[in-house]
Coordinates of C-alpha atoms and ligand atoms in Angstrom, one line a residue:
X1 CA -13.9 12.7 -23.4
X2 CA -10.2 11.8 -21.9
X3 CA -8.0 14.5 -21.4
X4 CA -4.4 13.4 -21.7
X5 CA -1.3 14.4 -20.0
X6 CA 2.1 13.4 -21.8
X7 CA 5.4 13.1 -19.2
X8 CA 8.6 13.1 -20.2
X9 CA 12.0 14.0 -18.4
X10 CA 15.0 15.7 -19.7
X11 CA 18.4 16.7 -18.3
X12 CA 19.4 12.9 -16.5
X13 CA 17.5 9.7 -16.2
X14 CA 16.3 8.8 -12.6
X15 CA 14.6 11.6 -11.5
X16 CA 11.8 10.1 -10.3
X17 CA 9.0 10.9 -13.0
X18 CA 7.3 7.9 -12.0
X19 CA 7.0 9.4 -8.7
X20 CA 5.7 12.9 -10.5
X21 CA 3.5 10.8 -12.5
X22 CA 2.0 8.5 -9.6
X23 CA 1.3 11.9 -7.5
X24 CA -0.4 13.8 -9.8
X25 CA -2.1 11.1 -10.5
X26 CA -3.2 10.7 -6.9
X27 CA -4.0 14.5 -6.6
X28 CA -6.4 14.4 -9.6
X29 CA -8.3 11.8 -7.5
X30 CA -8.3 13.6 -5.2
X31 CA -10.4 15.9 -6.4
X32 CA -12.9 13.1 -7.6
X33 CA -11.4 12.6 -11.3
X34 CA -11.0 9.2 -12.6
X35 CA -7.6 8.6 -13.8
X36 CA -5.8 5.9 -15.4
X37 CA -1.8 6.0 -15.8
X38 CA 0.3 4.5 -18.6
X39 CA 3.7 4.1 -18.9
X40 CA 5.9 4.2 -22.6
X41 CA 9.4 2.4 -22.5
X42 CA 11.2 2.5 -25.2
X43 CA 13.6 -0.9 -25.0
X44 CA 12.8 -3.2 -27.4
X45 CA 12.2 -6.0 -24.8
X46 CA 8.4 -6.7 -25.5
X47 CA 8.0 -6.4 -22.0
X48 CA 10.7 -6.4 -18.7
X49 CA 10.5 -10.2 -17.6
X50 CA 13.3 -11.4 -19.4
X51 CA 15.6 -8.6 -17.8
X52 CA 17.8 -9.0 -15.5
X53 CA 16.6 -7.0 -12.1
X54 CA 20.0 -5.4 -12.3
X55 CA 19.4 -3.8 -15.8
X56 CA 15.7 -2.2 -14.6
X57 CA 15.1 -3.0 -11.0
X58 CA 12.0 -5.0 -9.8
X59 CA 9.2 -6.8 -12.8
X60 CA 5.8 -5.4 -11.4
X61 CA 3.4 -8.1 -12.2
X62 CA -0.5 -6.7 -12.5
X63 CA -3.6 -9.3 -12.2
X64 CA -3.9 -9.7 -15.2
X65 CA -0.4 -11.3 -15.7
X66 CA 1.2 -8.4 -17.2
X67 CA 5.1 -8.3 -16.2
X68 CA 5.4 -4.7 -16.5
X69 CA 8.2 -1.8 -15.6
X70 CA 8.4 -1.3 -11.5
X71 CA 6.5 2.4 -12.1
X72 CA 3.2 0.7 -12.5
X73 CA 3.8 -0.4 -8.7
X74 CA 3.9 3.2 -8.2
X75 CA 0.7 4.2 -9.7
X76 CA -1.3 1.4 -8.4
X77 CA 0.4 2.6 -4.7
X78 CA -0.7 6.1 -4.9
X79 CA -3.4 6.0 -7.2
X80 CA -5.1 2.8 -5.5
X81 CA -5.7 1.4 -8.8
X82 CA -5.0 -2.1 -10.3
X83 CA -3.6 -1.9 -13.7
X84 CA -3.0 -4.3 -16.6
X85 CA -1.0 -5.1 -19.9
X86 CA -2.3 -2.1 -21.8
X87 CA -0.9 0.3 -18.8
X88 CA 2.6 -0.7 -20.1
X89 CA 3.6 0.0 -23.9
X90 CA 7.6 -1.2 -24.5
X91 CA 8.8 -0.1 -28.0
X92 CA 9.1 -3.8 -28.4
X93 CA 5.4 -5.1 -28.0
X94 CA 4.6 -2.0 -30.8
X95 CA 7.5 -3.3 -32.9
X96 CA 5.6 -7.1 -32.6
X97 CA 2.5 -5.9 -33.1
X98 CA 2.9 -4.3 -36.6
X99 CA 5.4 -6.7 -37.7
X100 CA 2.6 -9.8 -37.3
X101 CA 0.3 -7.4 -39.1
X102 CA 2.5 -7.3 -41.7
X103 CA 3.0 -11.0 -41.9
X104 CA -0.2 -11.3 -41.8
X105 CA -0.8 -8.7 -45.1
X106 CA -2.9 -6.1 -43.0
X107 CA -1.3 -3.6 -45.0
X108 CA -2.5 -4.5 -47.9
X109 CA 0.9 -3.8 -49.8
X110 CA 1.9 -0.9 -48.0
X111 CA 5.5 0.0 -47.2
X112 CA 5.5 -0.8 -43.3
X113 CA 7.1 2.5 -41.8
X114 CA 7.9 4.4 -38.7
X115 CA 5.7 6.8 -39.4
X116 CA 2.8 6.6 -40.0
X117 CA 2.6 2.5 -39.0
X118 CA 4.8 2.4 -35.9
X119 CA 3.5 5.8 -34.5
X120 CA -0.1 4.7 -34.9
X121 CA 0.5 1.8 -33.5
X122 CA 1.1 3.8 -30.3
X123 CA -1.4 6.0 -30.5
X124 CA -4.2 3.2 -30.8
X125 CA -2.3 1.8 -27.4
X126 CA -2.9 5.5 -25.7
X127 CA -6.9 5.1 -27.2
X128 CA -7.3 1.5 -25.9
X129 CA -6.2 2.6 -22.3
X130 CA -8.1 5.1 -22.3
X131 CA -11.3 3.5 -24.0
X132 CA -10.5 0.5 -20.8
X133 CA -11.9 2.4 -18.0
X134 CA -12.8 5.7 -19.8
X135 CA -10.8 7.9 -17.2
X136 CA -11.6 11.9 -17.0
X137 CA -7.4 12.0 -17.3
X138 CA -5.1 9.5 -19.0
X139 CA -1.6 10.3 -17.5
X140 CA 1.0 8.9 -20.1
X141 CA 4.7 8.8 -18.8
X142 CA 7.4 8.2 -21.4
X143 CA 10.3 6.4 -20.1
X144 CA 14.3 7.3 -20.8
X145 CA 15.4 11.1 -21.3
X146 CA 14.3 12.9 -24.2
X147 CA 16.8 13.6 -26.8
X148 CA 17.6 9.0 -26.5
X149 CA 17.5 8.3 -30.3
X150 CA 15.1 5.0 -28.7
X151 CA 12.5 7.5 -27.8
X152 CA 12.0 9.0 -30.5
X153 CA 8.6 7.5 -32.2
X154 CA 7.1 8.3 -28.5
X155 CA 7.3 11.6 -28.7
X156 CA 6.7 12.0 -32.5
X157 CA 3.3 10.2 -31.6
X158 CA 2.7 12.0 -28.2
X159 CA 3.0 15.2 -31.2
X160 CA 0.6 13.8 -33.6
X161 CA -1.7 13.1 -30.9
X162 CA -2.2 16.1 -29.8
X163 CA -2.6 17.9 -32.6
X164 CA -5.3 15.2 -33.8
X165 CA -7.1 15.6 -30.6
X166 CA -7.1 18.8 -30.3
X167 CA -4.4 20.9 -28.1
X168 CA -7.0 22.2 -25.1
X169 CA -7.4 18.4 -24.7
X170 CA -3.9 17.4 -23.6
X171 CA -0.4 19.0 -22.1
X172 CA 2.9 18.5 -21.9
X173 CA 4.8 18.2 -18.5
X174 CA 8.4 17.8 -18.6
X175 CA 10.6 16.6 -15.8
X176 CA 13.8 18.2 -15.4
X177 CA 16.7 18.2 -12.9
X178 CA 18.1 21.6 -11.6
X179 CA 21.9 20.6 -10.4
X180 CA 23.2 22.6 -8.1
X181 CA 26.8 23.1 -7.2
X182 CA 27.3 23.4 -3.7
X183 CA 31.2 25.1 -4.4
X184 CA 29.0 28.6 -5.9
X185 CA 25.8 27.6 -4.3
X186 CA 23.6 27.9 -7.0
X187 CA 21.0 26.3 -9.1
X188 CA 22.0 25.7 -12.4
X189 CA 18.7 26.3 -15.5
X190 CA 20.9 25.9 -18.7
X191 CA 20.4 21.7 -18.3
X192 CA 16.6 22.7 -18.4
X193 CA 16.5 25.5 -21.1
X194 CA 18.6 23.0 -23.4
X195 CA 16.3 19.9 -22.5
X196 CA 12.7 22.2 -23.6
X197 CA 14.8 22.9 -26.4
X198 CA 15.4 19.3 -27.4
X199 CA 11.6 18.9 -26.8
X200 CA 10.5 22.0 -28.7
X201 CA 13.0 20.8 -31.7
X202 CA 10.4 17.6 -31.9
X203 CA 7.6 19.9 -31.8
X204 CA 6.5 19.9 -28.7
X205 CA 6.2 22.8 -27.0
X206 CA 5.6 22.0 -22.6
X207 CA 3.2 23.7 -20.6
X208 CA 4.6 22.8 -17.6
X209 CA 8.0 22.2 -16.1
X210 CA 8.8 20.1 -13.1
X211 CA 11.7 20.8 -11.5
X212 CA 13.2 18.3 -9.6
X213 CA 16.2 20.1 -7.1
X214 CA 17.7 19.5 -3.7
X215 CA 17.3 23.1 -2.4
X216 CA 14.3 25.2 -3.2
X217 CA 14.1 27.3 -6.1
X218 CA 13.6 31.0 -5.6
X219 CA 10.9 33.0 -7.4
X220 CA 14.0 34.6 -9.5
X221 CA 14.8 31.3 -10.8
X222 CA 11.8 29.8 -11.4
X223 CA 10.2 33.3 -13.4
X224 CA 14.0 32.8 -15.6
X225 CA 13.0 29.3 -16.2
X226 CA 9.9 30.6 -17.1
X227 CA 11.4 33.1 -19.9
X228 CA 13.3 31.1 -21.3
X229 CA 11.1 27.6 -21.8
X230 CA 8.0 29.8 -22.5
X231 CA 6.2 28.4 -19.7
X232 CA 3.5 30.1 -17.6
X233 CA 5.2 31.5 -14.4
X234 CA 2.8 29.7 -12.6
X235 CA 3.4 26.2 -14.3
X236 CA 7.4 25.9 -13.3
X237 CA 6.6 23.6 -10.2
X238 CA 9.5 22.6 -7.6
X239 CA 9.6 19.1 -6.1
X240 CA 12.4 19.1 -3.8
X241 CA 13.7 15.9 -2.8
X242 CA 11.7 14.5 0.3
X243 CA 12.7 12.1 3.0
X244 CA 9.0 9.9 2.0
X245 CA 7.8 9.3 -1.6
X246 CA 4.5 9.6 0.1
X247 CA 5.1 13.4 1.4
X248 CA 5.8 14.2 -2.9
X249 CA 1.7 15.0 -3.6
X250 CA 1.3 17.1 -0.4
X251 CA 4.3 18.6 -1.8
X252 CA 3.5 19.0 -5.3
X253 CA -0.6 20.4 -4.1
X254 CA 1.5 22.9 -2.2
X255 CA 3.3 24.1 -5.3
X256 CA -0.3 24.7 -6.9
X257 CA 0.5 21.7 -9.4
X258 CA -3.3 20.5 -9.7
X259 CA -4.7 23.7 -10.1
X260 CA -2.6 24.9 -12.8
X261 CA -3.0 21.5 -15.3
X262 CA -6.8 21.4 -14.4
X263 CA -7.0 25.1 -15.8
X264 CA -4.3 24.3 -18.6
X265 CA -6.8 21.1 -19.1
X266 CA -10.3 23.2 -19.2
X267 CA -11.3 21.4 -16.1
X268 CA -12.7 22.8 -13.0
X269 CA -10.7 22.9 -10.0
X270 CA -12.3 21.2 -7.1
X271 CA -11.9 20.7 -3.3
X272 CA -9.4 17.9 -2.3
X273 CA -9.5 15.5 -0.2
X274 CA -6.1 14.5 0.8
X275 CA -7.3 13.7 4.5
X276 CA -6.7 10.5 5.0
X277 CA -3.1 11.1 2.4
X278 CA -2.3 14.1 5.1
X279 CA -2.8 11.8 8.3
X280 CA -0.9 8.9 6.4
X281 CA 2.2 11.3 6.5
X282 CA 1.9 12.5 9.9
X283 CA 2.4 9.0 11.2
X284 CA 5.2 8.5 8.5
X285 CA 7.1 11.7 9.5
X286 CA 6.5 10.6 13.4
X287 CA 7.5 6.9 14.3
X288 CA 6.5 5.9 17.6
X289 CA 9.3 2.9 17.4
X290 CA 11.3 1.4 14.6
X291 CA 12.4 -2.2 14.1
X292 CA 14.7 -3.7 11.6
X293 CA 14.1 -6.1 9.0
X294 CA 16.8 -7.9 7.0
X295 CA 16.5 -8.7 3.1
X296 CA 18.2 -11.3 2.1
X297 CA 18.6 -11.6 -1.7
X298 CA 20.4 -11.7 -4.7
X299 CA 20.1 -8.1 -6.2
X300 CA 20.8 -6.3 -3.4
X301 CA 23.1 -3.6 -5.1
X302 CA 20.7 -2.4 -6.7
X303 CA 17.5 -1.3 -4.1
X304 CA 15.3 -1.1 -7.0
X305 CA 14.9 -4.6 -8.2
X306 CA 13.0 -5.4 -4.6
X307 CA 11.4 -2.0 -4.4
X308 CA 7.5 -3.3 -4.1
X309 CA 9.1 -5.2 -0.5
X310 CA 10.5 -2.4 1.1
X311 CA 7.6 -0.6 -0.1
X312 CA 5.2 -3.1 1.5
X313 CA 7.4 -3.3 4.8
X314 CA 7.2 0.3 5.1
X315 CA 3.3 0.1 4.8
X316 CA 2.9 -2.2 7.5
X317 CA 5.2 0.1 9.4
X318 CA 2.5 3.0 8.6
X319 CA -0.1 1.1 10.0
X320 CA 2.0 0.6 13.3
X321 CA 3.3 3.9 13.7
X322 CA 7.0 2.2 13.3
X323 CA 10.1 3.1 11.0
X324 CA 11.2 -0.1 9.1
X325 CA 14.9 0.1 8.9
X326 CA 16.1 -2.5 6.2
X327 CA 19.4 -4.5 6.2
X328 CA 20.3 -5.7 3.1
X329 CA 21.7 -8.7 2.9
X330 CA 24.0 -10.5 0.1
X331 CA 22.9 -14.0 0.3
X332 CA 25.7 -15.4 -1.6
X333 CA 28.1 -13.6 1.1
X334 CA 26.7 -15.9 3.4
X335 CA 28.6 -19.3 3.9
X336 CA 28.0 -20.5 7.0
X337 CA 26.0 -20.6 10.2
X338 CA 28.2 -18.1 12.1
X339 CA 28.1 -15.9 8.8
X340 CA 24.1 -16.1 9.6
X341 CA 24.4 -15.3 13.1
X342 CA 26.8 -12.1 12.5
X343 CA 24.2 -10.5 10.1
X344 CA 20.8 -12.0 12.0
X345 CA 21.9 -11.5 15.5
X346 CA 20.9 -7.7 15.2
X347 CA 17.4 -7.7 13.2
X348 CA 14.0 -8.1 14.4
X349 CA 12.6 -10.2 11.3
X350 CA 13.9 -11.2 8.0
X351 CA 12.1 -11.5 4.5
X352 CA 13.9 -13.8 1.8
X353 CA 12.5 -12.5 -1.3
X354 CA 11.8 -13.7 -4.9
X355 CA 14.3 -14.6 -7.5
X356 CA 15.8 -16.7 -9.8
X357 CA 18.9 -19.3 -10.5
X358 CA 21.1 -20.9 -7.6
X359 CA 23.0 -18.1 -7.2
X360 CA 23.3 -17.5 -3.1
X361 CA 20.5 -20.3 -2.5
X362 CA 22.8 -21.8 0.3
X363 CA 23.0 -18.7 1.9
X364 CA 19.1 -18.1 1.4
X365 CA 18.7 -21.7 3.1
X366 CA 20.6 -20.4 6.2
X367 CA 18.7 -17.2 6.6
X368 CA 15.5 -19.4 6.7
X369 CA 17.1 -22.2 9.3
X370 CA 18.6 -19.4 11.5
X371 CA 15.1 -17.9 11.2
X372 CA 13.6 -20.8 12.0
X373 CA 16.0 -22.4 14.7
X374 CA 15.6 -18.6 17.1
X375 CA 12.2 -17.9 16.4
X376 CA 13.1 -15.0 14.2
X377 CA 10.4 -13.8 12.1
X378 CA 10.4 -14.3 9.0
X379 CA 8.3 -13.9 5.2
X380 CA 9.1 -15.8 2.1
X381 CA 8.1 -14.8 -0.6
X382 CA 7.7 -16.8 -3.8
X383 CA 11.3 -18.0 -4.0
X384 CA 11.4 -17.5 -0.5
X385 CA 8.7 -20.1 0.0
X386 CA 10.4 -22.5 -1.8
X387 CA 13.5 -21.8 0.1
X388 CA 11.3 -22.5 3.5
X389 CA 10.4 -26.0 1.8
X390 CA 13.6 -27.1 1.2
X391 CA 14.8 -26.0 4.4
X392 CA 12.7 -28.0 6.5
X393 CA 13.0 -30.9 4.7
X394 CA 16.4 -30.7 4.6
X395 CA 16.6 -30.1 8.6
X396 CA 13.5 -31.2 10.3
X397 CA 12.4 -33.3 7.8
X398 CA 15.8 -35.6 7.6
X399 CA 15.5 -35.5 3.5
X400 CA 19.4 -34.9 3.3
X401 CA 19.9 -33.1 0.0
X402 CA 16.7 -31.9 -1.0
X403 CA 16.4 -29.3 -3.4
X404 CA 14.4 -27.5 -6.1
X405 CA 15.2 -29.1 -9.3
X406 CA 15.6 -25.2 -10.6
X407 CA 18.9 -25.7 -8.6
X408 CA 20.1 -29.6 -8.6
X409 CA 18.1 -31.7 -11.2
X410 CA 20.1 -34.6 -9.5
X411 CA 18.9 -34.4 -5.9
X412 CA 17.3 -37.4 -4.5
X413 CA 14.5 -35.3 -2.8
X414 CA 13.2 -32.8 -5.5
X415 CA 10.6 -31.1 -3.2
X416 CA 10.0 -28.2 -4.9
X417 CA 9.7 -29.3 -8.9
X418 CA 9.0 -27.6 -12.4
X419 CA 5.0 -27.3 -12.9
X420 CA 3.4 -29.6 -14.8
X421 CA 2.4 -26.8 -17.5
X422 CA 5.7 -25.8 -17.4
X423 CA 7.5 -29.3 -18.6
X424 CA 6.8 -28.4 -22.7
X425 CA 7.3 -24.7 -22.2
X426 CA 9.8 -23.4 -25.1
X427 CA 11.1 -19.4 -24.7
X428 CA 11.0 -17.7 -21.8
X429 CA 8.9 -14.5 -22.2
X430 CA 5.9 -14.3 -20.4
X431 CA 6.1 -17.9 -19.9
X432 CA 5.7 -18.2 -16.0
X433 CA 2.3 -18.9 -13.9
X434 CA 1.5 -14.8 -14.2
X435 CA -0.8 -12.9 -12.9
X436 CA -4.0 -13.4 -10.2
X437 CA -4.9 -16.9 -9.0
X438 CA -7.3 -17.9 -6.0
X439 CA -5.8 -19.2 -3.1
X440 CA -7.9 -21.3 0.1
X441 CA -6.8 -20.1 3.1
X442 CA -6.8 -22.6 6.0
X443 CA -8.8 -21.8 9.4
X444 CA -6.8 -21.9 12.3
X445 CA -3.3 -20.7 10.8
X446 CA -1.7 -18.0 11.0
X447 CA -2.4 -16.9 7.6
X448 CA -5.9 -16.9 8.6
X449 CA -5.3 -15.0 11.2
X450 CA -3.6 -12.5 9.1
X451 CA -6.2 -12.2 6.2
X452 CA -9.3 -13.2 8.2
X453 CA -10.2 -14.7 5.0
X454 CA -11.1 -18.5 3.4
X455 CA -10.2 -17.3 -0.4
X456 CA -7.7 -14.5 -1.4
X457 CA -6.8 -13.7 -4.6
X458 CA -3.0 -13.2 -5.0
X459 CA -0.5 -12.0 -8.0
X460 CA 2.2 -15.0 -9.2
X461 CA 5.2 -15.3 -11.1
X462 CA 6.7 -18.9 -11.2
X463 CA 7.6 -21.5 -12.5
X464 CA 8.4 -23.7 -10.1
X465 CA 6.1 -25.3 -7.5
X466 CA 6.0 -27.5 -4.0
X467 CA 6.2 -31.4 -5.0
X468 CA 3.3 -32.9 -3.2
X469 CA 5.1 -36.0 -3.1
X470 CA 7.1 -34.9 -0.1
X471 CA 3.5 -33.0 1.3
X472 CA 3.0 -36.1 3.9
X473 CA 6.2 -36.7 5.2
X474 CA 6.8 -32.3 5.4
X475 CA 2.9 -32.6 7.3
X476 CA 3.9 -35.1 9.2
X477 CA 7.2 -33.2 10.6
X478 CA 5.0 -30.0 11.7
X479 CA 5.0 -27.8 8.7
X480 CA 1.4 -26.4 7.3
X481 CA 0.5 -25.9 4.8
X482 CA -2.0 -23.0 5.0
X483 CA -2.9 -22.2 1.5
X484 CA -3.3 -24.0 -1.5
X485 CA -5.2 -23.2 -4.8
X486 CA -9.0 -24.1 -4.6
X487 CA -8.4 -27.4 -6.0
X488 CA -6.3 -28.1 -3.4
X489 CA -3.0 -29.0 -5.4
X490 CA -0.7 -26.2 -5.7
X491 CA 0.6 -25.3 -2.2
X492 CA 0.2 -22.0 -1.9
X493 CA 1.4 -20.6 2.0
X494 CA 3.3 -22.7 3.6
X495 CA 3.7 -22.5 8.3
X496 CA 5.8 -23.2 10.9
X497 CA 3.5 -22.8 13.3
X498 CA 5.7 -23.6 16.3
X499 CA 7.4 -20.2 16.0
X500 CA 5.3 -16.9 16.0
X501 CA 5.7 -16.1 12.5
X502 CA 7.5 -18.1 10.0
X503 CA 5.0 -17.8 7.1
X504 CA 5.8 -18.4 3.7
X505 CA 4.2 -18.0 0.5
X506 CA 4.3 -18.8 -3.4
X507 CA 2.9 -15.7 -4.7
X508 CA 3.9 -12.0 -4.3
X509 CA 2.1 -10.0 -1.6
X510 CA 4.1 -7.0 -2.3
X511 CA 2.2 -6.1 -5.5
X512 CA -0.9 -6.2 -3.9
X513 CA 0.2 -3.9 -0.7
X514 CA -1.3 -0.5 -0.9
X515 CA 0.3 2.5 1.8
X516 CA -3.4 2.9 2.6
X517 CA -4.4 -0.8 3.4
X518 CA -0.7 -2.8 3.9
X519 CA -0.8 -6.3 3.3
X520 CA -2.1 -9.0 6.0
X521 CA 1.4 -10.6 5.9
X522 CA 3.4 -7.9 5.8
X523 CA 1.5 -6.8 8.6
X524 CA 1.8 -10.1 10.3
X525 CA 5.6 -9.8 9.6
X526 CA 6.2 -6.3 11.6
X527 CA 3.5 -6.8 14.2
X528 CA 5.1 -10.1 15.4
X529 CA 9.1 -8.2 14.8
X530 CA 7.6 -5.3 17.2
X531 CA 6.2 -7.4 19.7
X532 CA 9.7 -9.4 19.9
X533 CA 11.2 -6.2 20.0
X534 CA 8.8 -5.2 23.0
Ligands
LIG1 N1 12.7 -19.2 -9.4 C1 11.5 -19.6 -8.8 C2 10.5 -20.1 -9.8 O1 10.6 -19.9 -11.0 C3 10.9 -18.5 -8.0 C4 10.4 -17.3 -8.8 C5 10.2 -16.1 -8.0 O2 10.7 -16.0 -6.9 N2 9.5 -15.1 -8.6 O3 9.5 -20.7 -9.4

């Protein structure tokens, strides 16, 4: 049977629970448990795509199609798992879900309510996650801070839950932040004793206590902590801020997390092995050489909506021994070529990444043509590929004007064009080409060379597409077209095979790169930046 453990965070939001969440998680595999991960949020959005990146930071998008919260990119990083639409439960898709029973009279006359209709609702998700890949541990992180009025049926449901299972079946970790005020030098507890308090008052009462500080936390502290949340002593666990995400479960194994919830859990403890996890942050911790890599984008305030890309340049940095240093770049503050040069002239490679509306597109063009023009490396992704298209065949190409109709329904040359499927499409939830979708990989390109592979399977999230009206005349001016999908009319990577890496595609690598096995292009990316370093 699944043993469950219920996350939740108190005190502030942003404390990185995913992170807690995505480590354990890793740890527990360590130790040869299967473990699946599933994350609560309690918006009422039935799922993130129609937010803007600025409200939640990057839409993870699983194989399945699921556009999910950017924490599931954590677990499948650190677990080494791929996910789906079940591993993401918004307040939203429950609300749907029992209001379409209701329509449909599946309640037999009942007076729909939060509890017990929305609450079981929830409950039958944690079941089917677990009954998907029957996991030894479900780990089940609720999003937002508890004591948010929105989170609320969550918790009530995490409560019933456990009492229905059984209480040796499940435990309660909660995520807290210890603030510490540099003026006295101390750790403050009273945020945490008040935030188990809030808990306790909805009836549940935590096992365990994370504590998430920038100093350490002395035994003194921690044994309070322990006194006043009744906690175990050995269950108040430190995770100190660490320069990697990746160092967190070496971190946390050190604290004794993994032996304490497998003996809170009734499950025996067993040897690690965090090997190849240990080795993987000794070349983190010691670059041999560093490069730097500019993102160009639209969201770049905010670091979290393209957190899956730096995550994936970083891999491929791993792999190379190399810090990835990232520039971030404001596309829309870029208005010229000169502007280009100024922020280019410095970088070893540049990435224009996903996105949406015509918001800084110009500037995106003349990333891609300095790129291009000073065999500067460069990655486009999704967006980014259709930037490269309309790029060349606005420069090499001699198609004055061109564009994507997502940008100018007027131009003459509409080289990147709404899909077919797409024409009749009415809403825009969950709408988009989503999820996994073969891809034939051209010998003799440089995506071959990357993925030493004829068919790939890659995650997608457009709407938009190459025109293969303009493929002849783009062929015929030196562009390649290395990819498409097996039935060879959705151009999938597009080359420039004339500079050493200029490769471009439609889909997103970055949610299939893993720390442990970075993706081919990403790779290709950083091992041709380095090499131009050199
Ligand atoms: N806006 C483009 C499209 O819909 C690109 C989408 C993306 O980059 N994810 O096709």
């Amino acid at each position: 049977m699944t043993k469950y453990i219920f996350i939740t965070g108190g005190v502030v939001s942003s404390l990185g629970k995913g992170i807690v969440a995505a480590s354990l998680g890793r740890l527990l595999s360590a130790r040869g448990y299967s473990v699946s991960i599933q994350k609560f949020d309690p918006y009422i959005n039935v799922d993130p795509g129609t937010m803007s990146p600025f409200q939640h930071g990057e839409v993870f998008v699983c194989d399945d199609g699921a556009e999910t919260d950017l924490d599931l990119g954590h677990y499948e990083r650190f677990i080494d798992t791929n996910l789906s639409q079940i591993n993401n439960v918004t307040s939203g898709s429950v609300y749907q879900t029992v209001i379409n029973k209701e329509r449909k009279g599946e309640y037999l006359g009942a007076t729909v309510q939060m509890i017990p209709h929305i609450t079981g609702e929830i409950k039958s998700r944690l079941i089917q996650a677990s009954k998907k890949t029957n996991p030894d541990i479900l780990i089940a992180e609720v999003g937002g801070t508890v004591g948010d009025i929105e989170g609320l049926p969550f918790i009530e449901s995490i409560r019933q839950f456990r009492s229905e299972i059984g209480f040796q079946n499940s435990m309660s970790i909660h995520v807290t932040l210890l603030p510490y005020l540099p003026t006295s030098g101390e750790l403050k507890t009273k945020p945490t004793q008040h935030s188990v308090n809030v808990l306790r008052s909805y009836g549940i009462q935590p096992e365990m206590l994370v504590l998430r500080t920038q100093v350490p936390v002395s035994k003194a502290e921690k044994d309070k902590i322990a006194l006043f949340c009744s906690v175990n002593k050995d269950c108040v666990i430190e995770c100190k801020d660490m320069k990697s995400i990746y160092e967190v479960p070496l971190y946390l194994e050190e604290q004794k997390i993994t032996t304490q919830v497998l003996k809170t859990l009734g499950l025996k403890d067993k040897r690690a092995n965090l090997k190849p996890w240990k080795e993987m942050v000794e070349k983190i911790k010691n670059p041999k050489k560093q490069i730097t890599i500019a993102l160009a984008g639209k969201y770049t305030e905010l670091n979290d909506a393209y957190i899956s890309v730096v995550e994936s340049l970083k891999h491929a940095g791993f792999k190379n021994s190399a810090k990835i240093n990232i520039k971030w770049i404001a596309s829309e503050d870029i208005k010229s070529m000169n502007d280009v040069k100024k922020h280019l002239s410095d970088v070893d490679g540049v990435v224009v990444p996903g996105g949406f509306g015509v918001r800084g597109i110009e500037g995106k063009l003349k990333v891609v043509q300095y790129a291009r023009e000073n065999n500067l490396p460069y990655l486009g992704l999704c967006l980014g590929m259709q930037c490269a298209v309309i790029e060349y065949a606005r420069n090499v190409a001699g198609l004055k004007g061109a564009n994507s109709t997502e940008f100018d329904k007027n131009s003459e040359y509409k080289v990147v064009d709404l899909m077919e499927e797409q024409k009749n499409i009415a809403g825009y939830g969950a709408t988009m080409r989503l999820g996994s979708f073969p891809c034939k990989v051209k010998r003799g390109t440089k995506a071959f060379n990357a993925y030493k592979s004829d068919l790939i399977q890659e995650r997608h999230r457009h709407r938009f597409e190459f025109n293969n009206e303009y493929k002849q005349i783009l062929e015929e001016n030196g562009l390649v077209i290395s990819g498409t999908s097996p039935d060879g009319l959705l151009a999938e990577i597009v080359e420039y095979p004339k500079n050493d890496w200029h490769v471009a595609c439609q889909f997103h690598p970055e949610f299939k790169s893993r720390p442990s096995s970075p993706h081919p292009l990403f790779v290709g990316l950083v091992e041709t930046a380095l090499k131009r370093k050199k």
